[in-house]
mmCIF file of C-alpha atoms in Angstrom:
data_model
loop_
_atom_site.group_PDB
_atom_site.id
_atom_site.type_symbol
_atom_site.label_atom_id
_atom_site.label_comp_id
_atom_site.label_asym_id
_atom_site.label_seq_id
_atom_site.Cartn_x
_atom_site.Cartn_y
_atom_site.Cartn_z
ATOM 1 C CA UNK A 15 3.899 -42.171 -24.822
ATOM 2 C CA UNK A 16 3.115 -39.221 -22.536
ATOM 3 C CA UNK A 17 5.505 -38.385 -19.709
ATOM 4 C CA UNK A 18 4.782 -36.010 -16.839
ATOM 5 C CA UNK A 19 7.978 -34.340 -15.634
ATOM 6 C CA UNK A 20 7.458 -32.860 -12.174
ATOM 7 C CA UNK A 21 9.332 -29.816 -10.888
ATOM 8 C CA UNK A 22 10.970 -29.359 -7.466
ATOM 9 C CA UNK A 23 11.564 -26.831 -4.730
ATOM 10 C CA UNK A 24 14.482 -26.681 -2.315
ATOM 11 C CA UNK A 25 13.264 -26.853 1.280
ATOM 12 C CA UNK A 26 16.842 -26.191 2.325
ATOM 13 C CA UNK A 27 19.828 -24.969 0.323
ATOM 14 C CA UNK A 28 23.216 -24.131 1.808
ATOM 15 C CA UNK A 29 26.325 -23.230 -0.198
ATOM 16 C CA UNK A 30 28.985 -25.112 1.760
ATOM 17 C CA UNK A 31 32.296 -24.391 0.006
ATOM 18 C CA UNK A 32 33.920 -23.421 -3.284
ATOM 19 C CA UNK A 33 35.561 -26.241 -5.242
ATOM 20 C CA UNK A 34 38.863 -26.224 -7.091
ATOM 21 C CA UNK A 35 36.974 -26.746 -10.390
ATOM 22 C CA UNK A 36 35.110 -23.455 -9.938
ATOM 23 C CA UNK A 37 31.834 -25.059 -8.858
ATOM 24 C CA UNK A 38 30.441 -25.022 -5.328
ATOM 25 C CA UNK A 39 29.616 -27.815 -2.904
ATOM 26 C CA UNK A 40 26.089 -27.516 -1.594
ATOM 27 C CA UNK A 41 23.823 -29.245 0.883
ATOM 28 C CA UNK A 42 20.177 -29.214 -0.056
ATOM 29 C CA UNK A 43 16.843 -30.918 0.522
ATOM 30 C CA UNK A 44 15.007 -31.465 -2.765
ATOM 31 C CA UNK A 45 11.229 -31.809 -2.736
ATOM 32 C CA UNK A 46 9.359 -32.990 -5.836
ATOM 33 C CA UNK A 47 6.085 -31.134 -6.504
ATOM 34 C CA UNK A 48 3.028 -31.669 -8.715
ATOM 35 C CA UNK A 49 3.702 -28.846 -11.213
ATOM 36 C CA UNK A 50 4.915 -30.555 -14.376
ATOM 37 C CA UNK A 51 5.919 -30.296 -18.011
ATOM 38 C CA UNK A 52 4.439 -32.853 -20.431
ATOM 39 C CA UNK A 53 6.512 -34.767 -22.984
ATOM 40 C CA UNK A 54 4.729 -36.601 -25.797
ATOM 41 C CA UNK A 55 7.159 -39.073 -27.375
ATOM 42 C CA UNK A 56 6.707 -40.930 -30.670
ATOM 43 C CA UNK A 57 9.208 -43.506 -31.915
ATOM 44 C CA UNK A 58 10.521 -42.951 -35.459
ATOM 45 C CA UNK A 59 13.034 -44.743 -37.664
ATOM 46 C CA UNK A 60 15.944 -42.468 -36.836
ATOM 47 C CA UNK A 61 17.010 -39.038 -35.601
ATOM 48 C CA UNK A 62 15.727 -36.611 -32.986
ATOM 49 C CA UNK A 63 13.055 -33.992 -33.530
ATOM 50 C CA UNK A 64 11.651 -31.555 -30.969
ATOM 51 C CA UNK A 65 8.648 -29.268 -31.019
ATOM 52 C CA UNK A 66 7.645 -27.076 -28.101
ATOM 53 C CA UNK A 67 4.929 -24.606 -27.144
ATOM 54 C CA UNK A 68 7.834 -22.175 -26.544
ATOM 55 C CA UNK A 69 9.521 -22.053 -29.983
ATOM 56 C CA UNK A 70 12.835 -20.656 -28.727
ATOM 57 C CA UNK A 71 13.454 -23.963 -26.933
ATOM 58 C CA UNK A 72 13.368 -25.845 -30.259
ATOM 59 C CA UNK A 73 17.115 -26.056 -30.841
ATOM 60 C CA UNK A 74 19.880 -28.654 -30.877
ATOM 61 C CA UNK A 75 21.413 -27.203 -27.709
ATOM 62 C CA UNK A 76 18.565 -28.471 -25.523
ATOM 63 C CA UNK A 77 19.094 -31.144 -22.874
ATOM 64 C CA UNK A 78 16.732 -33.637 -24.524
ATOM 65 C CA UNK A 79 18.848 -33.771 -27.689
ATOM 66 C CA UNK A 80 22.005 -34.117 -25.591
ATOM 67 C CA UNK A 81 20.442 -36.962 -23.578
ATOM 68 C CA UNK A 82 19.374 -38.755 -26.777
ATOM 69 C CA UNK A 83 22.894 -38.472 -28.216
ATOM 70 C CA UNK A 84 24.528 -39.733 -25.000
ATOM 71 C CA UNK A 85 22.206 -42.735 -24.628
ATOM 72 C CA UNK A 86 22.059 -43.680 -28.308
ATOM 73 C CA UNK A 87 25.182 -45.935 -28.223
ATOM 74 C CA UNK A 88 23.444 -48.152 -25.635
ATOM 75 C CA UNK A 89 20.288 -48.754 -27.717
ATOM 76 C CA UNK A 90 19.831 -52.427 -28.701
ATOM 77 C CA UNK A 91 18.512 -51.274 -32.097
ATOM 78 C CA UNK A 92 18.733 -47.829 -33.626
ATOM 79 C CA UNK A 93 15.563 -45.756 -33.478
ATOM 80 C CA UNK A 94 14.605 -42.103 -33.497
ATOM 81 C CA UNK A 95 12.143 -40.022 -31.507
ATOM 82 C CA UNK A 96 9.812 -37.155 -32.174
ATOM 83 C CA UNK A 97 9.155 -35.208 -28.980
ATOM 84 C CA UNK A 98 6.631 -32.489 -28.253
ATOM 85 C CA UNK A 99 7.422 -30.616 -25.041
ATOM 86 C CA UNK A 100 4.532 -28.757 -23.447
ATOM 87 C CA UNK A 101 6.399 -26.380 -21.162
ATOM 88 C CA UNK A 102 4.284 -25.500 -18.112
ATOM 89 C CA UNK A 103 7.065 -25.035 -15.546
ATOM 90 C CA UNK A 104 8.616 -21.548 -15.745
ATOM 91 C CA UNK A 105 12.191 -21.933 -16.969
ATOM 92 C CA UNK A 106 15.226 -20.338 -15.353
ATOM 93 C CA UNK A 107 13.122 -20.067 -12.211
ATOM 94 C CA UNK A 108 14.749 -22.352 -9.619
ATOM 95 C CA UNK A 109 12.232 -25.169 -10.145
ATOM 96 C CA UNK A 110 14.414 -27.574 -12.150
ATOM 97 C CA UNK A 111 12.001 -27.920 -15.062
ATOM 98 C CA UNK A 112 14.672 -28.505 -17.710
ATOM 99 C CA UNK A 113 16.495 -31.041 -15.546
ATOM 100 C CA UNK A 114 13.249 -32.896 -14.867
ATOM 101 C CA UNK A 115 12.406 -32.998 -18.581
ATOM 102 C CA UNK A 116 15.861 -34.442 -19.237
ATOM 103 C CA UNK A 117 15.707 -37.067 -16.465
ATOM 104 C CA UNK A 118 12.226 -38.289 -17.378
ATOM 105 C CA UNK A 119 13.165 -38.401 -21.069
ATOM 106 C CA UNK A 120 16.210 -40.528 -20.179
ATOM 107 C CA UNK A 121 13.978 -42.966 -18.275
ATOM 108 C CA UNK A 122 11.607 -43.125 -21.247
ATOM 109 C CA UNK A 123 14.490 -43.818 -23.650
ATOM 110 C CA UNK A 124 15.709 -46.621 -21.401
ATOM 111 C CA UNK A 125 12.240 -48.204 -21.476
ATOM 112 C CA UNK A 126 11.796 -47.769 -25.247
ATOM 113 C CA UNK A 127 15.253 -49.060 -26.128
ATOM 114 C CA UNK A 128 15.432 -51.936 -23.654
ATOM 115 C CA UNK A 129 18.992 -50.790 -22.978
ATOM 116 C CA UNK A 130 20.873 -52.579 -20.226
ATOM 117 C CA UNK A 131 21.818 -49.444 -18.293
ATOM 118 C CA UNK A 132 22.052 -49.628 -14.499
ATOM 119 C CA UNK A 133 20.591 -46.896 -12.294
ATOM 120 C CA UNK A 134 24.131 -45.907 -11.315
ATOM 121 C CA UNK A 135 25.140 -45.513 -14.975
ATOM 122 C CA UNK A 136 22.054 -43.445 -15.679
ATOM 123 C CA UNK A 137 22.861 -41.156 -12.748
ATOM 124 C CA UNK A 138 26.438 -40.771 -13.984
ATOM 125 C CA UNK A 139 25.233 -39.733 -17.435
ATOM 126 C CA UNK A 140 22.583 -37.462 -15.919
ATOM 127 C CA UNK A 141 25.146 -35.625 -13.777
ATOM 128 C CA UNK A 142 27.022 -34.658 -16.954
ATOM 129 C CA UNK A 143 23.853 -33.065 -18.297
ATOM 130 C CA UNK A 144 22.886 -31.118 -15.170
ATOM 131 C CA UNK A 145 23.441 -31.136 -11.415
ATOM 132 C CA UNK A 146 19.703 -31.629 -10.676
ATOM 133 C CA UNK A 147 19.162 -34.412 -13.229
ATOM 134 C CA UNK A 148 20.207 -37.245 -10.843
ATOM 135 C CA UNK A 149 17.566 -36.136 -8.328
ATOM 136 C CA UNK A 150 14.803 -36.217 -10.926
ATOM 137 C CA UNK A 151 15.764 -39.763 -11.898
ATOM 138 C CA UNK A 152 14.424 -40.812 -8.482
ATOM 139 C CA UNK A 153 12.187 -37.906 -7.358
ATOM 140 C CA UNK A 154 10.369 -37.705 -4.038
ATOM 141 C CA UNK A 155 12.368 -36.105 -1.238
ATOM 142 C CA UNK A 156 16.143 -36.322 -0.986
ATOM 143 C CA UNK A 157 19.241 -34.732 0.489
ATOM 144 C CA UNK A 158 21.669 -33.548 -2.183
ATOM 145 C CA UNK A 159 25.357 -32.955 -1.549
ATOM 146 C CA UNK A 160 28.425 -32.262 -3.697
ATOM 147 C CA UNK A 161 27.093 -30.213 -6.611
ATOM 148 C CA UNK A 162 23.680 -31.689 -5.783
ATOM 149 C CA UNK A 163 24.283 -35.054 -7.447
ATOM 150 C CA UNK A 164 25.248 -37.068 -4.328
ATOM 151 C CA UNK A 165 21.826 -38.159 -3.127
ATOM 152 C CA UNK A 166 20.334 -39.651 0.013
ATOM 153 C CA UNK A 167 16.640 -40.505 -0.202
ATOM 154 C CA UNK A 168 14.385 -39.365 2.642
ATOM 155 C CA UNK A 169 11.285 -41.494 3.280
ATOM 156 C CA UNK A 170 8.341 -39.103 3.716
ATOM 157 C CA UNK A 171 4.850 -40.428 4.374
ATOM 158 C CA UNK A 172 2.791 -37.245 4.205
ATOM 159 C CA UNK A 173 2.145 -34.421 1.777
ATOM 160 C CA UNK A 174 1.628 -30.689 2.119
ATOM 161 C CA UNK A 175 0.236 -27.922 -0.094
ATOM 162 C CA UNK A 176 2.413 -25.114 -1.409
ATOM 163 C CA UNK A 177 1.917 -21.908 -3.320
ATOM 164 C CA UNK A 178 4.478 -21.094 -6.022
ATOM 165 C CA UNK A 179 4.845 -17.514 -7.212
ATOM 166 C CA UNK A 180 7.217 -16.473 -9.993
ATOM 167 C CA UNK A 181 7.708 -12.756 -10.738
ATOM 168 C CA UNK A 182 9.194 -13.310 -14.190
ATOM 169 C CA UNK A 183 12.656 -12.127 -13.163
ATOM 170 C CA UNK A 184 15.574 -14.103 -14.605
ATOM 171 C CA UNK A 185 18.354 -14.773 -12.091
ATOM 172 C CA UNK A 186 21.423 -16.326 -13.688
ATOM 173 C CA UNK A 187 23.193 -19.035 -11.721
ATOM 174 C CA UNK A 188 26.407 -17.023 -12.073
ATOM 175 C CA UNK A 189 24.771 -13.983 -10.452
ATOM 176 C CA UNK A 190 23.377 -16.120 -7.631
ATOM 177 C CA UNK A 191 26.779 -17.599 -6.781
ATOM 178 C CA UNK A 192 28.593 -14.262 -7.145
ATOM 179 C CA UNK A 193 29.327 -13.057 -3.616
ATOM 180 C CA UNK A 194 27.178 -15.756 -2.012
ATOM 181 C CA UNK A 195 27.665 -16.378 1.709
ATOM 182 C CA UNK A 196 29.035 -19.829 2.577
ATOM 183 C CA UNK A 197 27.389 -21.863 5.337
ATOM 184 C CA UNK A 198 24.926 -20.669 7.924
ATOM 185 C CA UNK A 199 21.917 -22.943 7.934
ATOM 186 C CA UNK A 200 22.921 -26.229 9.575
ATOM 187 C CA UNK A 201 20.471 -25.993 12.494
ATOM 188 C CA UNK A 202 17.580 -25.525 10.087
ATOM 189 C CA UNK A 203 18.728 -28.573 8.102
ATOM 190 C CA UNK A 204 18.376 -30.746 11.216
ATOM 191 C CA UNK A 205 14.971 -29.249 12.055
ATOM 192 C CA UNK A 206 13.575 -29.787 8.547
ATOM 193 C CA UNK A 207 14.777 -33.394 8.483
ATOM 194 C CA UNK A 208 13.143 -34.048 11.850
ATOM 195 C CA UNK A 209 9.905 -32.486 10.624
ATOM 196 C CA UNK A 210 9.894 -34.551 7.423
ATOM 197 C CA UNK A 211 10.510 -37.788 9.299
ATOM 198 C CA UNK A 212 7.920 -37.083 12.011
ATOM 199 C CA UNK A 213 5.230 -35.603 9.765
ATOM 200 C CA UNK A 214 5.444 -32.154 11.383
ATOM 201 C CA UNK A 215 4.746 -29.749 8.509
ATOM 202 C CA UNK A 216 4.946 -26.690 10.782
ATOM 203 C CA UNK A 217 8.473 -27.635 11.795
ATOM 204 C CA UNK A 218 9.441 -27.994 8.136
ATOM 205 C CA UNK A 219 7.860 -24.692 7.116
ATOM 206 C CA UNK A 220 9.303 -22.626 9.954
ATOM 207 C CA UNK A 221 12.865 -23.695 9.096
ATOM 208 C CA UNK A 222 12.951 -23.212 5.315
ATOM 209 C CA UNK A 223 16.373 -21.898 4.319
ATOM 210 C CA UNK A 224 18.081 -20.749 1.121
ATOM 211 C CA UNK A 225 21.657 -19.485 1.237
ATOM 212 C CA UNK A 226 21.217 -17.676 -2.087
ATOM 213 C CA UNK A 227 18.584 -15.328 -0.691
ATOM 214 C CA UNK A 228 20.986 -12.778 0.776
ATOM 215 C CA UNK A 229 22.831 -12.227 -2.520
ATOM 216 C CA UNK A 230 19.782 -12.465 -4.787
ATOM 217 C CA UNK A 231 17.652 -10.193 -2.602
ATOM 218 C CA UNK A 232 20.337 -7.488 -2.701
ATOM 219 C CA UNK A 233 20.258 -7.504 -6.505
ATOM 220 C CA UNK A 234 16.513 -8.050 -6.853
ATOM 221 C CA UNK A 235 14.598 -6.562 -3.871
ATOM 222 C CA UNK A 236 11.306 -7.446 -5.576
ATOM 223 C CA UNK A 237 12.019 -11.135 -4.972
ATOM 224 C CA UNK A 238 12.443 -10.532 -1.234
ATOM 225 C CA UNK A 239 9.207 -8.548 -1.233
ATOM 226 C CA UNK A 240 7.539 -11.498 -2.945
ATOM 227 C CA UNK A 241 8.785 -13.998 -0.353
ATOM 228 C CA UNK A 242 7.577 -11.706 2.440
ATOM 229 C CA UNK A 243 4.231 -11.237 0.663
ATOM 230 C CA UNK A 244 3.712 -15.003 0.640
ATOM 231 C CA UNK A 245 4.616 -15.171 4.335
ATOM 232 C CA UNK A 246 2.128 -12.409 5.057
ATOM 233 C CA UNK A 247 -0.611 -14.186 3.111
ATOM 234 C CA UNK A 248 -0.996 -17.025 5.583
ATOM 235 C CA UNK A 249 1.949 -19.305 4.791
ATOM 236 C CA UNK A 250 3.473 -21.313 7.628
ATOM 237 C CA UNK A 251 6.840 -20.435 6.093
ATOM 238 C CA UNK A 252 8.223 -19.199 2.762
ATOM 239 C CA UNK A 253 11.522 -19.178 0.877
ATOM 240 C CA UNK A 254 13.063 -18.779 -2.549
ATOM 241 C CA UNK A 255 13.668 -22.000 -4.484
ATOM 242 C CA UNK A 256 17.073 -22.768 -5.989
ATOM 243 C CA UNK A 257 18.826 -19.700 -7.337
ATOM 244 C CA UNK A 258 15.460 -18.024 -7.920
ATOM 245 C CA UNK A 259 13.350 -16.275 -8.845
ATOM 246 C CA UNK A 260 10.399 -18.464 -7.799
ATOM 247 C CA UNK A 261 9.339 -18.172 -4.168
ATOM 248 C CA UNK A 262 7.090 -20.670 -2.439
ATOM 249 C CA UNK A 263 5.147 -20.971 0.779
ATOM 250 C CA UNK A 264 3.972 -24.034 2.691
ATOM 251 C CA UNK A 265 0.361 -23.803 3.863
ATOM 252 C CA UNK A 266 -1.750 -25.569 6.423
ATOM 253 C CA UNK A 267 -4.292 -26.623 3.793
ATOM 254 C CA UNK A 268 -5.085 -26.224 0.087
ATOM 255 C CA UNK A 269 -7.865 -23.676 0.638
ATOM 256 C CA UNK A 270 -5.475 -21.352 2.477
ATOM 257 C CA UNK A 271 -2.982 -21.647 -0.374
ATOM 258 C CA UNK A 272 -5.678 -20.909 -2.974
ATOM 259 C CA UNK A 273 -6.911 -17.877 -1.052
ATOM 260 C CA UNK A 274 -3.357 -16.539 -0.877
ATOM 261 C CA UNK A 275 -2.907 -17.125 -4.622
ATOM 262 C CA UNK A 276 -6.069 -15.128 -5.375
ATOM 263 C CA UNK A 277 -4.960 -12.219 -3.187
ATOM 264 C CA UNK A 278 -1.487 -12.089 -4.698
ATOM 265 C CA UNK A 279 -2.619 -12.450 -8.323
ATOM 266 C CA UNK A 280 -5.133 -9.589 -7.921
ATOM 267 C CA UNK A 281 -2.347 -7.101 -7.216
ATOM 268 C CA UNK A 282 0.564 -8.567 -9.178
ATOM 269 C CA UNK A 283 0.815 -10.046 -12.669
ATOM 270 C CA UNK A 284 2.785 -13.021 -11.365
ATOM 271 C CA UNK A 285 2.712 -16.713 -12.262
ATOM 272 C CA UNK A 286 0.930 -18.379 -9.325
ATOM 273 C CA UNK A 287 0.248 -22.074 -8.833
ATOM 274 C CA UNK A 288 -0.996 -24.155 -5.915
ATOM 275 C CA UNK A 289 0.795 -27.508 -5.829
ATOM 276 C CA UNK A 290 1.387 -30.445 -3.514
ATOM 277 C CA UNK A 291 4.535 -32.242 -2.441
ATOM 278 C CA UNK A 292 5.114 -35.675 -3.963
ATOM 279 C CA UNK A 293 6.158 -38.682 -1.858
ATOM 280 C CA UNK A 294 7.836 -41.740 -3.384
#
């Protein structure tokens, strides 16, 4: 069984308030994209085994092993899995690759096992594994609130091309939240929602917002330069995704995005990828 685990960008991300448990409440708009990791899953008699094209991810602390262990009690009959993860989404980059791998693996385990697990139960388990996992259990476009696990699906009937650029800088979530500014983007939230519902890609692109940018850009000016480079390369709008360091731009058409990717990759040794939004 081969599973394609798509990544995401955040069209909007506002840090709303700090919680008593030390986490933060956010308001975000998740957008699934066509960049994906690939999981090849083989059923075995027992146990969990993982291989990966990035050897350092082959350890028992990975989310796939944790998901297997958490779902195992619900299996109708005991079985094991051998998983090969072909990691194509940059990790620690604000694209949710690890969370998507986990969510899609959970869905595969449910299918293989025939377990009687409701969608709500799956989401509850997923939230314990990662704040973005519940989104990837449904994909498409959605508003996320709370720590990102309280979801409201947005019906979107059009797609748009994007250029992703990752400079290879690791931004820890702790660093991103340290000194972050609370609130500040509510008008843009309304504008992006209106654009998504009406099919107005320009309206979406011109109102992209990420509340982490101010803090992250102070610590890593190169990431701000990258976002501005994408804007200056013909994007309708550009922003950082998640807590970084990937930046993305929305383009009028795929050719414009490809031309921008060629210009940027000539001067910088960055990961660049032209993708499309995914509607569900």
